[in-house]
CSV table of C-alpha atoms in Angstrom, one decimal:
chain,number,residue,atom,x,y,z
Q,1,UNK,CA,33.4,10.1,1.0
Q,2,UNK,CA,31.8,10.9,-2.1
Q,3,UNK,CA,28.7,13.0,-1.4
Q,4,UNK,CA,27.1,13.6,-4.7
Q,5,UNK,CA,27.1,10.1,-6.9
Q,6,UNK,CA,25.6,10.0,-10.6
Q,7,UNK,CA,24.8,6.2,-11.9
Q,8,UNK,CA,24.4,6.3,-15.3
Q,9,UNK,CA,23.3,4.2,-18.4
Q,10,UNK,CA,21.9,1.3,-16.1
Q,11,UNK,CA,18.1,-0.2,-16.5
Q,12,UNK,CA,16.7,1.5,-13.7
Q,13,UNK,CA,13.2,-0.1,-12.2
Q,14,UNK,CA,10.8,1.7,-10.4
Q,15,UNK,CA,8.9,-0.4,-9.1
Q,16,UNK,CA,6.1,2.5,-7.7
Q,17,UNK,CA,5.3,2.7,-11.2
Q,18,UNK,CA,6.1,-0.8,-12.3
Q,19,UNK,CA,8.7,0.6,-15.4
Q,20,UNK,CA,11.7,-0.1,-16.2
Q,21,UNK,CA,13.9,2.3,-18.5
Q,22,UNK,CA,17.0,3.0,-18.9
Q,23,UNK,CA,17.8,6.4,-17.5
Q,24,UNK,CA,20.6,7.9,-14.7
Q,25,UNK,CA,20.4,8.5,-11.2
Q,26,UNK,CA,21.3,10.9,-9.1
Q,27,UNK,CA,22.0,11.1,-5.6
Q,28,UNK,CA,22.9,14.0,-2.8
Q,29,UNK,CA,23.0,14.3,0.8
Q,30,UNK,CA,21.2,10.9,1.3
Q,31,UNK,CA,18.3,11.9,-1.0
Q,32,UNK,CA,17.3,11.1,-4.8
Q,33,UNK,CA,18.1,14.5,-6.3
Q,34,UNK,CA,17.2,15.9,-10.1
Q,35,UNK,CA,19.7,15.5,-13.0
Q,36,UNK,CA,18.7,19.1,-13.9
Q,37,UNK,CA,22.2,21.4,-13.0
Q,38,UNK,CA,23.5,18.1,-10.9
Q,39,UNK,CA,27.6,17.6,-10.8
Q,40,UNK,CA,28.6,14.7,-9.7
Q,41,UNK,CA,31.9,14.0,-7.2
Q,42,UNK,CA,31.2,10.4,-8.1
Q,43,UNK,CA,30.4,8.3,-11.3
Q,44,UNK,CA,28.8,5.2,-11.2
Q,45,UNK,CA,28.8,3.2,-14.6
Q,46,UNK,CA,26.0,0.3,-14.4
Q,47,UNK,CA,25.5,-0.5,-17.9
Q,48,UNK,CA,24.6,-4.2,-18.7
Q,49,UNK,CA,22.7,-3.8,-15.1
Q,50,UNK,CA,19.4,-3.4,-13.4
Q,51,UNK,CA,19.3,-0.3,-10.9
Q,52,UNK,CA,16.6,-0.7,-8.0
Q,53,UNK,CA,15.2,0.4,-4.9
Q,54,UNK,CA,17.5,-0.9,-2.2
Q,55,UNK,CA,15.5,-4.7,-1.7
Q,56,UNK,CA,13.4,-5.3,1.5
Q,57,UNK,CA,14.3,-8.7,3.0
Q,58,UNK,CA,10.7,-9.3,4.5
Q,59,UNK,CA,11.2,-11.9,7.0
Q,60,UNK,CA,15.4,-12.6,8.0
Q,61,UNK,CA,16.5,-13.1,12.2
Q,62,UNK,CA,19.4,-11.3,13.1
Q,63,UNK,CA,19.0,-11.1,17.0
Q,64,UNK,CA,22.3,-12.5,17.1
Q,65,UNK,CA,23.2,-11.6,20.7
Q,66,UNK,CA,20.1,-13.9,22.1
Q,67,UNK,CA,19.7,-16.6,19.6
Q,68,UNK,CA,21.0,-19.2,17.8
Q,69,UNK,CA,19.5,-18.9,14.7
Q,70,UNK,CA,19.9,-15.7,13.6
Q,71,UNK,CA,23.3,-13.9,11.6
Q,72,UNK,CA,24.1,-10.3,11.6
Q,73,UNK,CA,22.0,-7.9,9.4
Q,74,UNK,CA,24.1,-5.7,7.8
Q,75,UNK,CA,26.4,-8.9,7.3
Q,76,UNK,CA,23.7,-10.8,5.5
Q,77,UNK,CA,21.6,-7.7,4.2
Q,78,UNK,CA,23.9,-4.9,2.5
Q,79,UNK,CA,26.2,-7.2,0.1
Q,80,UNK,CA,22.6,-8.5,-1.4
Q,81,UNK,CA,21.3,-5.1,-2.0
Q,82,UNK,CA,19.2,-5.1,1.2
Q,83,UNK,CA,18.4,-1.9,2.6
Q,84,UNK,CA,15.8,-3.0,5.3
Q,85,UNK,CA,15.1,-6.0,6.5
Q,86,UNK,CA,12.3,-7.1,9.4
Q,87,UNK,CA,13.3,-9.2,12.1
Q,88,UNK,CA,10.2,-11.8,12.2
Q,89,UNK,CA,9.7,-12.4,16.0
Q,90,UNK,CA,13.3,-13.3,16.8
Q,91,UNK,CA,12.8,-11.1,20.3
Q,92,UNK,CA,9.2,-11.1,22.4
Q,93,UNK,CA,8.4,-9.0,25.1
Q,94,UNK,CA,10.9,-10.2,27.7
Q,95,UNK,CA,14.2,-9.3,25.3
Q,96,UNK,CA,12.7,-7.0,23.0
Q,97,UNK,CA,14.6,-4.4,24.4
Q,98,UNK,CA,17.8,-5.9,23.7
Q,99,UNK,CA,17.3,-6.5,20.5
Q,100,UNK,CA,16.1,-2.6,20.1
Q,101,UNK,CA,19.6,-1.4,21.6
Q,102,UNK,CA,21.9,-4.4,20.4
Q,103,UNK,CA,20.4,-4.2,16.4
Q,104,UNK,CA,17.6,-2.1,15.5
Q,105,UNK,CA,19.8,1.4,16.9
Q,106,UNK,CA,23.1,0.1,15.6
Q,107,UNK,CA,22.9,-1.0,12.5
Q,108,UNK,CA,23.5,0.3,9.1
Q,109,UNK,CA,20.9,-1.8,7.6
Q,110,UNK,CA,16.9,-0.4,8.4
Q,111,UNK,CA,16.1,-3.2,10.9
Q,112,UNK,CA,12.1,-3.5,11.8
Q,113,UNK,CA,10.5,-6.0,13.5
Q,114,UNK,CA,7.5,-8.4,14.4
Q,115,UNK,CA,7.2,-9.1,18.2
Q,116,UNK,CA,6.9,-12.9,18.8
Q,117,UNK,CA,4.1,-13.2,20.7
Q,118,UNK,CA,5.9,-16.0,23.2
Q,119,UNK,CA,7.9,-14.1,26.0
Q,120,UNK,CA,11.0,-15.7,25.2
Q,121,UNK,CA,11.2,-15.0,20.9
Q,122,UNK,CA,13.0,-17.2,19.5
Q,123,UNK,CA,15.9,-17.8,21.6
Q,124,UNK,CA,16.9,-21.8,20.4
Q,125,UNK,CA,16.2,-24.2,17.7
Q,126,UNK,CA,16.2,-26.8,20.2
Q,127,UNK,CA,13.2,-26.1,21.6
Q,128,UNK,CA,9.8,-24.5,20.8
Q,129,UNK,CA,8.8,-21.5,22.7
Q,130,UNK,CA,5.8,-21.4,24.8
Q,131,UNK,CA,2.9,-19.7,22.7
Q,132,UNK,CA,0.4,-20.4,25.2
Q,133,UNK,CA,-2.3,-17.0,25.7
Q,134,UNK,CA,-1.6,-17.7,29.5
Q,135,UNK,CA,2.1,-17.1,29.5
Q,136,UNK,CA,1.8,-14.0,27.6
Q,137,UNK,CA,2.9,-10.5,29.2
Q,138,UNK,CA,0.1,-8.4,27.5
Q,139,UNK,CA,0.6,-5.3,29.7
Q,140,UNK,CA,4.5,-5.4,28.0
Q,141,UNK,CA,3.5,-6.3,24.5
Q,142,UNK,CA,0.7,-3.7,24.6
Q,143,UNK,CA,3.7,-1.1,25.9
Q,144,UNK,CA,6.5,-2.2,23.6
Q,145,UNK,CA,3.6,-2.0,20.3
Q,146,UNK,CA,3.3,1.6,21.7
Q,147,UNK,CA,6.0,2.5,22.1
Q,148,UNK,CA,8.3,1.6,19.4
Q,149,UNK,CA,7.4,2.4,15.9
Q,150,UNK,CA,9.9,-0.1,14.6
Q,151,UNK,CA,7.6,-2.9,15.4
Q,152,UNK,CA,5.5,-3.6,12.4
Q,153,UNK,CA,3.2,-6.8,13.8
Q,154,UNK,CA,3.2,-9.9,16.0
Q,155,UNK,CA,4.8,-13.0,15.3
Q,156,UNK,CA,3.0,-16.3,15.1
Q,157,UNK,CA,3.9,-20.0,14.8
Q,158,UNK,CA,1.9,-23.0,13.4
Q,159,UNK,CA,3.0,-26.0,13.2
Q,160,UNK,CA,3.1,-29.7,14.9
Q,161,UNK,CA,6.6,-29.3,16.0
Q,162,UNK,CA,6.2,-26.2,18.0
Q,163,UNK,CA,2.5,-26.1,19.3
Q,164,UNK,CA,2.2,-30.0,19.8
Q,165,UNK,CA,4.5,-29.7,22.9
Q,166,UNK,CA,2.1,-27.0,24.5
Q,167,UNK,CA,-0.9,-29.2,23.5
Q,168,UNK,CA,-2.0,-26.2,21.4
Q,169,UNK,CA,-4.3,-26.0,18.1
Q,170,UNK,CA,-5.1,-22.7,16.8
Q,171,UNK,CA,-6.1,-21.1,20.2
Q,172,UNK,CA,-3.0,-18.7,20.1
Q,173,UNK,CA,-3.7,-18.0,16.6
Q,174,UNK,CA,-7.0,-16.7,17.3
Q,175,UNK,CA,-6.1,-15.1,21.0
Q,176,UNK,CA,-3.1,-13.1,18.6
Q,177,UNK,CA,-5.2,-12.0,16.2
Q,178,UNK,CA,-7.7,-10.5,18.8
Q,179,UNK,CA,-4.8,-9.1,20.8
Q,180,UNK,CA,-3.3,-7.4,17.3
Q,181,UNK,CA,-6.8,-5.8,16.1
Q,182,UNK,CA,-6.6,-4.0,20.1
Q,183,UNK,CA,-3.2,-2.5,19.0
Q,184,UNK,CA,-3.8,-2.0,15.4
Q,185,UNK,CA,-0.9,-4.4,14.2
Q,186,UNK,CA,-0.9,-7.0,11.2
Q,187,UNK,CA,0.2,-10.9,12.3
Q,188,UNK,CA,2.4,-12.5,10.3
Q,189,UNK,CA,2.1,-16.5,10.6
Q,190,UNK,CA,5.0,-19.3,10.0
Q,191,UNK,CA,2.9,-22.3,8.9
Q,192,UNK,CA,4.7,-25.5,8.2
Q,193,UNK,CA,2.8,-29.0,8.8
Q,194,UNK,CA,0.5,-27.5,11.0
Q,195,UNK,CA,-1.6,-29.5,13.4
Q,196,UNK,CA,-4.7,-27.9,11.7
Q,197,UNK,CA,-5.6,-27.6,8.5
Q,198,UNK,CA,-3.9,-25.2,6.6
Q,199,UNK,CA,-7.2,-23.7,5.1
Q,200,UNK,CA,-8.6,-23.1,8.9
Q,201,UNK,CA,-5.4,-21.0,9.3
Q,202,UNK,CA,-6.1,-19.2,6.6
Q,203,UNK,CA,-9.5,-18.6,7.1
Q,204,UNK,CA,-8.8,-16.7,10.8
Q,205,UNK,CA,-6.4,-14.5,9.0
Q,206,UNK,CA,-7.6,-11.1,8.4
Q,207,UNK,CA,-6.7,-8.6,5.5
Q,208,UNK,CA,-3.0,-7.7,5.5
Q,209,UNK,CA,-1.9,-10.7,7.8
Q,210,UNK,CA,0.8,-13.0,6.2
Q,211,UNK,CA,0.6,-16.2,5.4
Q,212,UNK,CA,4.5,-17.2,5.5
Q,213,UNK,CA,5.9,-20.6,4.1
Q,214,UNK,CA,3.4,-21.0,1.5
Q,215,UNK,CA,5.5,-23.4,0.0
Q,216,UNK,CA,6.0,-25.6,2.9
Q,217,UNK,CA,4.7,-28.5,4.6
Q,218,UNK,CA,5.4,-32.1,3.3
Q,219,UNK,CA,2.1,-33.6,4.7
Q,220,UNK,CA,-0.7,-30.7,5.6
Q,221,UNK,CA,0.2,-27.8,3.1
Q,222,UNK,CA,-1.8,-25.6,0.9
Q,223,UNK,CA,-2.4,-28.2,-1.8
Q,224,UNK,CA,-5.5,-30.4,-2.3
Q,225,UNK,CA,-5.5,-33.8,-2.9
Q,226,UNK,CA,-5.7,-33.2,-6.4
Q,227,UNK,CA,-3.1,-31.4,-6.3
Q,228,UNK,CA,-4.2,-28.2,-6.9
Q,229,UNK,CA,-4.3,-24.7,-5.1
Q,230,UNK,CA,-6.9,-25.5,-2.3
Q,231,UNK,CA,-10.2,-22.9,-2.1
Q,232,UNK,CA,-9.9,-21.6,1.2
Q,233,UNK,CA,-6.5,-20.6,0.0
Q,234,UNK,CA,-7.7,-19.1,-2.9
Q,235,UNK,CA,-10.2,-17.3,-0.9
Q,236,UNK,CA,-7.9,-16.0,1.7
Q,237,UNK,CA,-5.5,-14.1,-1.1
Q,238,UNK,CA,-9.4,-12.6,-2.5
Q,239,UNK,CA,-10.0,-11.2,1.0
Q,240,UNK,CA,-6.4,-9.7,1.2
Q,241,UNK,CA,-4.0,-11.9,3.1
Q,242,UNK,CA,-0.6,-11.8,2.0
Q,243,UNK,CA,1.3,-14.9,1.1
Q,244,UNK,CA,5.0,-14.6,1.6
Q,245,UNK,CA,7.4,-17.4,0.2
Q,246,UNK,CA,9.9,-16.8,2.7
Q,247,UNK,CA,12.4,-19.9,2.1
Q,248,UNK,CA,14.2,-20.7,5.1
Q,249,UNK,CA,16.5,-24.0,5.2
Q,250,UNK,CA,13.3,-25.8,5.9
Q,251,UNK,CA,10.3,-24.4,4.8
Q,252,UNK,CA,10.2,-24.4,0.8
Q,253,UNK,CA,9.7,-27.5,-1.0
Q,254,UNK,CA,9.4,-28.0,-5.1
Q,255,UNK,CA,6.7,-30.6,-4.7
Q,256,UNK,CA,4.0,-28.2,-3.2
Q,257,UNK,CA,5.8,-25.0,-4.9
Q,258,UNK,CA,5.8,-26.6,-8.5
Q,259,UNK,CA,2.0,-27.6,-8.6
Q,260,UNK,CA,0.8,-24.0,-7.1
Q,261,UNK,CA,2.5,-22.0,-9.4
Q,262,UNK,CA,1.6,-24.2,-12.1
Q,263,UNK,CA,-2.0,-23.7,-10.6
Q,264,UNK,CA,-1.6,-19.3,-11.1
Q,265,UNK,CA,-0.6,-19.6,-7.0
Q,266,UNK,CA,3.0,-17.3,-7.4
Q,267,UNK,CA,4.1,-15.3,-4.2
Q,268,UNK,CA,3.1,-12.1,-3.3
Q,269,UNK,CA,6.4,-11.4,-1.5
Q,270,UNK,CA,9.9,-13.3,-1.6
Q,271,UNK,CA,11.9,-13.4,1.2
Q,272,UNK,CA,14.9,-15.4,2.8
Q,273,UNK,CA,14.3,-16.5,6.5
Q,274,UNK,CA,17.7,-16.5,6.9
Q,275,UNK,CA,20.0,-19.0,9.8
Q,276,UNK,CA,23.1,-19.8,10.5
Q,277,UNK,CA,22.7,-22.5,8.3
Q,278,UNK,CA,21.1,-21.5,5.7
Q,279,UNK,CA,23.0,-18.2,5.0
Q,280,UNK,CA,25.1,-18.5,1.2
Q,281,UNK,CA,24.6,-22.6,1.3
Q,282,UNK,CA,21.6,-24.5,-0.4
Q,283,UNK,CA,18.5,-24.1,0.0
Q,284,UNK,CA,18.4,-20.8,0.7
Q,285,UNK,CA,22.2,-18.9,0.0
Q,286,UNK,CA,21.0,-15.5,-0.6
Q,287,UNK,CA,17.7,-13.5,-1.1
Q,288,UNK,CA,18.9,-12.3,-5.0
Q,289,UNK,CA,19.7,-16.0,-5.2
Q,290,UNK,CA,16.0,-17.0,-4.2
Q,291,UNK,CA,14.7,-14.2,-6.3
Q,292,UNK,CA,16.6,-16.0,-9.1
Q,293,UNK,CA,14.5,-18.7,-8.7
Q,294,UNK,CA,11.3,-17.3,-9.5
Q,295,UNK,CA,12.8,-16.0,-12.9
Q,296,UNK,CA,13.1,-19.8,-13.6
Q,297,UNK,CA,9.7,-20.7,-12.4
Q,298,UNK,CA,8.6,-17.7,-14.7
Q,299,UNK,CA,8.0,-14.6,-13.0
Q,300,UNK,CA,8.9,-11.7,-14.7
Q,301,UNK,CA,12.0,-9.7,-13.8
Q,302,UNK,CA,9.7,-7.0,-12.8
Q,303,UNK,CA,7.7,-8.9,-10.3
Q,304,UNK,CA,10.1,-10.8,-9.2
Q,305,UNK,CA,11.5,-7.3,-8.0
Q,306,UNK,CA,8.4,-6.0,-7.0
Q,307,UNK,CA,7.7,-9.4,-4.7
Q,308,UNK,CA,11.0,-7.8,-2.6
Q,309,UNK,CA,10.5,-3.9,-2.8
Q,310,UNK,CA,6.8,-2.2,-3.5
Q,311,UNK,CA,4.5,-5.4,-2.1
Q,312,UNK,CA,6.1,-5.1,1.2
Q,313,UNK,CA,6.7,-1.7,1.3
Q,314,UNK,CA,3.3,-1.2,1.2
Q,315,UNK,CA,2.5,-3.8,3.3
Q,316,UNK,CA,4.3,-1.4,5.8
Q,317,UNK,CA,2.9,1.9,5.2
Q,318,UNK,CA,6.8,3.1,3.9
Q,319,UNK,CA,5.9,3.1,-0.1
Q,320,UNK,CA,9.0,6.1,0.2
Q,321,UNK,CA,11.4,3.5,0.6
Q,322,UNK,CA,11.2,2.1,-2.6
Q,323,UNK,CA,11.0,5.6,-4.3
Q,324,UNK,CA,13.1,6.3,-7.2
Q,325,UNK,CA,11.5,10.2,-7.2
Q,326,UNK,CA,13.5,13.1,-6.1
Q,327,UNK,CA,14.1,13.4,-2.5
Q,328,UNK,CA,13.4,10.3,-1.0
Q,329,UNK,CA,16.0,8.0,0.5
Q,330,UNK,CA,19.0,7.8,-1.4
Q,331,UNK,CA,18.7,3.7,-0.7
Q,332,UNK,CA,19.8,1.7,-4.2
Q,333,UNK,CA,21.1,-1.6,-5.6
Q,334,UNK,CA,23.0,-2.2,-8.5
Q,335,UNK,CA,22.1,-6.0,-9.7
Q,336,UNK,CA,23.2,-7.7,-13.1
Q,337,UNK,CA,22.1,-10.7,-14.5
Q,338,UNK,CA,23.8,-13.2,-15.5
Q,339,UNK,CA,22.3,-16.2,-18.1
Q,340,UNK,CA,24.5,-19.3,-17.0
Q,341,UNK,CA,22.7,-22.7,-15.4
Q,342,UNK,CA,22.5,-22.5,-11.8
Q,343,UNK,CA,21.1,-25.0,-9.4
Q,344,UNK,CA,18.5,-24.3,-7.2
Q,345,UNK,CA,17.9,-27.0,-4.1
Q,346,UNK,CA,14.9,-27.6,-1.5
Q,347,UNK,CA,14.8,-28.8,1.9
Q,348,UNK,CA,14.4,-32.4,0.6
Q,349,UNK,CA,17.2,-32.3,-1.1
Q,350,UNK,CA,15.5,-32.3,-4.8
Q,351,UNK,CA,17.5,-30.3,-7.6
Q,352,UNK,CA,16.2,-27.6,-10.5
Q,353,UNK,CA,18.2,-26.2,-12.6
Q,354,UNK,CA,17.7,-22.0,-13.4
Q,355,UNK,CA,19.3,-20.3,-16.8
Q,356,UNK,CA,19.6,-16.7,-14.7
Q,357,UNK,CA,20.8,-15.2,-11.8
Q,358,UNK,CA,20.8,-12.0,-10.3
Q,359,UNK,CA,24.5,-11.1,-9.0
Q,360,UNK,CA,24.5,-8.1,-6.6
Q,361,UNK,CA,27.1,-5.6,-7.6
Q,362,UNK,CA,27.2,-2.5,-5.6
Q,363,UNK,CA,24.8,-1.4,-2.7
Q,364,UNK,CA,24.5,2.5,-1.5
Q,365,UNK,CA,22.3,3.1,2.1
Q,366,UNK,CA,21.4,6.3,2.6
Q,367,UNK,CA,23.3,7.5,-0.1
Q,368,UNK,CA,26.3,5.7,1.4
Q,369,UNK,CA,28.3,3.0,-0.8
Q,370,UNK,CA,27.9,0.0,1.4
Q,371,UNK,CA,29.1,-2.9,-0.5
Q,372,UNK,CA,30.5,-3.0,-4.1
Q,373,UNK,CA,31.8,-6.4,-6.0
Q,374,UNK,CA,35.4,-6.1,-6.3
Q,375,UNK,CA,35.6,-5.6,-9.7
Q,376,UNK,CA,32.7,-3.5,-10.1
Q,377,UNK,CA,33.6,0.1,-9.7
């Protein structure tokens, strides 16, 4: 195994600083390393390509041992340049520890995770889970939030479909919120035709909670009549809540997507919210194919990038992982991008067609080749 690898004459983006030059990279024992004196066991030619901080899938479910809608992380993650990935409430405080044991400790890919605030996660699509404040085991979600560093926040669900069944509004919202600001944790909430308005959602969010499925929700959604960007949305970004695209087979649709971004409302993070069936078939197929997507909706490269490696990286306190300095993690993906017309798909079935895409070529974790394209080295 080659220990000490030198990419060279690729476009390398760092997205700490926001810049993109091209430049070589160098890595040793699983650490950036300085050019200066450096010989390599290992080239790596990525000219014609775009060298980044391995990607950050922010919101995926790969409990795959407990629930059937998740796939396997470092199947799904490393061969589209993911490096980490969080786990958005798959597991909650009655199976948390499996997931720890079964995923988090064995996998290659960086697995963190939100804790569902439901006992039971998210066990099966053909139920909702039980969200009601009563039914929730505080003493072990208190413990579990202490105890493992790898959780990141609590898990959340709005909508009519899951809280309707319970006969609840928005009293779990508020009773999560209270119960993160005890343990000093960030809520991350799936909202897709709630039963309340989307603004009243947004309003109990505090700064740093997410706001995920911005683009969802075929009847109550973040759009006014009018058809623009509603205020209390607005307001919410201005106070610092996060909005997180996160795609999904469900939960992305062009006709509330296409009037927000046309009204300055782009994403502040991309992610895939991946299922079994979702994973490489329309809408979702990949997360560098959802990237993709915002180049043709007119993101720069560089955001677009930055929506899937520094916003969430910060959002987690772990700015080092998406370091292209000098010893920090040797964790890097090789993409290039190819201008052909590609179709892009939402839940509804509706059709766009996109003039690039990003094509992952080679992923290294830990300064560890992980993945490479057949053809690429």
């Amino acid at each position: 195994m080659a220990d000490k690898i030198l990419i060279k004459n690729g476009m390398v983006y760092d997205p700490i600083r926001h810049e993109m030059k091209k430049r070589n990279i160098a890595l040793a024992h699983r650490k950036i390393c300085t050019l200066e004196g450096f010989t390599p066991d290992m080239e790596i030619d990525a000219e014609g390509c775009y060298v980044t901080p391995g990607l950050i899938d922010f919101h995926l479910h790969c409990f795959t041992a407990a629930s059937d809608g998740t796939c396997d992380a470092d199947t799904f993650c490393l061969p589209n340049g993911v490096t980490t990935c969080i786990d958005a409430g798959t597991a909650g405080s009655a199976n948390f520890r499996a997931l720890y044991t079964d995923v988090i400790a064995r996998s290659t890919t960086r697995v963190l995770a939100l804790l569902h605030v439901a006992p039971e996660g998210l066990t099966s699509g053909r139920h909702a889970e039980n969200q009601t404040p009563a039914d929730w085991d505080l003493e072990k979600i208190e413990h579990f939030c202490r105890t493992y560093p790898e959780i990141v926040g609590l898990k959340i669900r709005m909508g009519k479909n899951i809280c309707d069944p319970y006969g609840l509004k928005d009293e779990h919202l508020k009773a999560g919120i209270q119960l993160a600001e005890k343990l000093g944790k960030r809520v991350v909430v799936h909202v897709n035709d709630p039963n309340v308005p989307t603004e009243q959602i947004a309003a109990e969010l505090r700064p740093g909670d997410v706001f995920c499925h911005m683009y969802a929700g075929k009847d109550e959604n973040i759009l006014s009549e009018e058809g623009s960007v509603r205020a209390g949305i607005r307001e919410a970004r201005q106070r610092g809540v996060f909005f997180d695209a996160c795609n999904g087979r469900g939960n992305f649709l062009f006709q509330v997507a296409e009037p927000a971004i046309r009204d300055g409302f782009l994403p502040d993070i991309i992610s895939s919210d991946n299922s079994p069936v979702g994973n490489y078939r329309h809408p979702l197929i990949s997360l560098p194919r959802l990237l993709s997507k915002y180049l043709m909706f007119g993101m720069p490269l560089e955001d677009v990038f930055d929506a899937a490696t520094i916003t969430p990286a910060r959002w987690l306190g772990m700015e080092s992982l998406v370091s292209m300095d000098p010893d920090t993690a040797a964790d890097i993906a090789i993409f290039r991008l190819d201008h052909k017309d590609i179709v892009h798909k939402d839940w509804s079935g509706a059709e766009r067609v996109g003039h690039e895409v990003l094509i992952p070529e080679l992923t290294i974790r830990d300064g560890v080749i992980v993945y490479a394209q057949s053809d690429f080295l």
